Amino acid sequence: MTEEKKSLNFLEQIIEEDLIKGLDRSKLRFRFPPEPNGYLHIGHAASICLNFGLGQTYNAPVNLRFDDTNPTKEEQEYVDAIKQDIQWLGFKWAEELYSSDYFQQLYDWAILLIKKDKAYVDDQTSVQIAEQKGTPTKDGVNSPYRNRSVEENLALFEKMKNGDFEEGSHVLRAKISMTATNMLMRDPIIYRVLKKSHHRTGNDWNIYPMYDWTHGESDYIEQVSHSICTLEFKHHRELYNWFLKQVYDGDSLKPKQREFARRNLSYTVMSKRKLLQLVKDGLVNGWDDPRMPTISGLRRRGYTPKSIRDFSETAGIAKRDNITDIALLEFHIKNELNQTAPRVMAVLNPVKLVITNYPEGKKEILIAENNPEDENAGVREIPFSREIYIEREDFREQANKKFFRLKLDKEVRLKNAYIIKANSVVKDENGDITEIQCTYDEDSKSGSGTESSKRKVKGTIHWVSIPHAVPAEVRLYDRLFTDEAPDSHKDKYFKEFINPDSLKIINNAFVEPSLKNAKIGDRFQFQRLGYFNVDDDSTAKHLVFNRTVPLRDSWAKMDQKK
Ligand code: ATP
Ligand code: MG
């Protein structure tokens, strides 16, 4: 057996080079650093699969670190949801850590910066500070407070900490340079006054450290070898290294920040801030709405952890920004469910069909394979009777030769059952068909081995026996946005592209009786229709199914019509 060697992604190449240069393999350590200000989305899954994947490849620990330095937006609910999602995806972190656990250490290091004359308290407003910042082509201006003495800075910083100053009145800034080409190096703010209760440290602190100051130092405390983040932090790398240099003890490991392109997915948005707006505006029914690109939304929709991991793997790690086609995600779930999902019959838009030559009151039990792709999946029993439901779309009184379903005077096979022929219809006063009358070929039962059972007819349609049918609600989803990149338009806000038809609820669907005891989360292929799972709203009395993904991509068809 030849094992195909996977080519290394560029981050693995960087690690390999570091190992060659002498980095001790046992020093490798990674982290996934979410801010608990929302639920994780499929973009985060890319970062999770990447970091935990590196952990697996190099047999190295991967920490879960909550980057919780902004108490105004962070909540315990998000912490819990993030942990649940990572576990569900199938990953185990080495340690659960919080940046807020380092508040004291970060404070002590800030004092160290002040003592080294590398930080100062600025009394100006944020507007004044911004005005002095300059532009990439214009030098900034020094703050009038830049040359305060160390003693004065220590005293003021202490007052900031003690809550003696109002929010927005004072900040602590790093003293780097107001003429640096990298704007982020122009005396960045490292602490601000914020009199907010923190979900973990309560009211202990009146000041909170800024992201740049916190992130690298947290990596250093945890001795993360490779701190992998997304491209927008590329310019922050210089600052990350500057901060590290200030606190470096001379012989610990110095973390290395490297960047990769964010995962964007077509027809959706991928920022917690924007997803929160959808939730707050009621445009979706919560973070786990099956239309959301969140991990919890995809889970509820019927996606499996494996399909998301496989998607992340195939979509790969890029150096440049790009948009991944959502069809790739759909491909992976279809591929998996094709192997694993039991086949069943469900009728979403029912019309009654009567087999006039089938004895009244007779019931037959037919045997059907659960999954032709899986020989261990076994068989199930399906009741058959004189009256069945079929899909309204599967019948036409007249149709051309390309219509392979049921039409008057023509035959089709009922899946797992008999060949029938349509003879007449009954209509209501509006001219709508209320009943299709057929006859069946008694010898044509599927699998019976008779000549008739081997007869080839053009079409096969699915059905559900009326006396045995179980009513169900079925929710059909479409793209949440009508535009491929809804947040890429300068003149339009992303919410203007919301698809008004992204959810269609069918209240009068019928499913075969084997589904009667289906449990929340169970996944099925509704034959000829798609893959469906039992929604969280489902109860024993009222079954609710989500369409995870149709068998065929209806959007592709729409595109062809254009
Ligand atoms: P958002 O804008 O959605 O809130 P974020 O980057 O602010 O994203 P964090 O909680 O800070 O969210 O992200 C945790 C980790 O996940 C970070 O390392 C971040 O770079 C990574 N990440 C976030 N979004 C994506 C994405 N779309 N693709 C890949 N990685 C991402
Ligand atoms: Mg963030």
PDB file of C-alpha atoms in Angstrom, residues 301 303 330-331 333-334 476-479 525-526 528-532 546-555 557:
ATOM      1  CA  ARG A 301     -29.047  22.236   9.995  1.00  0.00           C
ATOM      2  CA  TYR A 303     -24.070  19.185   9.137  1.00  0.00           C
ATOM      3  CA  GLU A 330     -22.470  21.330   0.540  1.00  0.00           C
ATOM      4  CA  PHE A 331     -20.440  18.843  -1.456  1.00  0.00           C
ATOM      5  CA  ILE A 333     -22.061  16.987   3.609  1.00  0.00           C
ATOM      6  CA  LYS A 334     -23.754  15.355   0.612  1.00  0.00           C
ATOM      7  CA  LEU A 476     -36.634  24.286   3.506  1.00  0.00           C
ATOM      8  CA  TYR A 477     -33.713  26.676   3.528  1.00  0.00           C
ATOM      9  CA  ASP A 478     -32.176  28.743   0.855  1.00  0.00           C
ATOM     10  CA  ARG A 479     -29.170  31.071   0.903  1.00  0.00           C
ATOM     11  CA  GLN A 525     -32.148  10.979   2.837  1.00  0.00           C
ATOM     12  CA  PHE A 526     -35.702  11.742   1.751  1.00  0.00           C
ATOM     13  CA  ARG A 528     -35.352  12.108  -4.586  1.00  0.00           C
ATOM     14  CA  LEU A 529     -35.565  15.224  -2.388  1.00  0.00           C
ATOM     15  CA  GLY A 530     -32.437  15.676  -0.346  1.00  0.00           C
ATOM     16  CA  TYR A 531     -30.889  15.190   3.048  1.00  0.00           C
ATOM     17  CA  PHE A 532     -32.933  16.121   6.092  1.00  0.00           C
ATOM     18  CA  ASN A 546     -34.754  20.612   8.295  1.00  0.00           C
ATOM     19  CA  ARG A 547     -33.531  20.232   4.782  1.00  0.00           C
ATOM     20  CA  THR A 548     -29.779  20.094   5.250  1.00  0.00           C
ATOM     21  CA  VAL A 549     -29.096  20.154   1.528  1.00  0.00           C
ATOM     22  CA  PRO A 550     -31.049  19.208  -1.599  1.00  0.00           C
ATOM     23  CA  LEU A 551     -29.833  16.273  -3.678  1.00  0.00           C
ATOM     24  CA  ARG A 552     -29.299  18.549  -6.618  1.00  0.00           C
ATOM     25  CA  ASP A 553     -28.295  22.151  -6.425  1.00  0.00           C
ATOM     26  CA  SER A 554     -31.328  24.221  -7.364  1.00  0.00           C
ATOM     27  CA  TRP A 555     -29.158  27.319  -7.548  1.00  0.00           C
ATOM     28  CA  LYS A 557     -30.247  25.313 -12.253  1.00  0.00           C
TER      29      LYS A 557
END
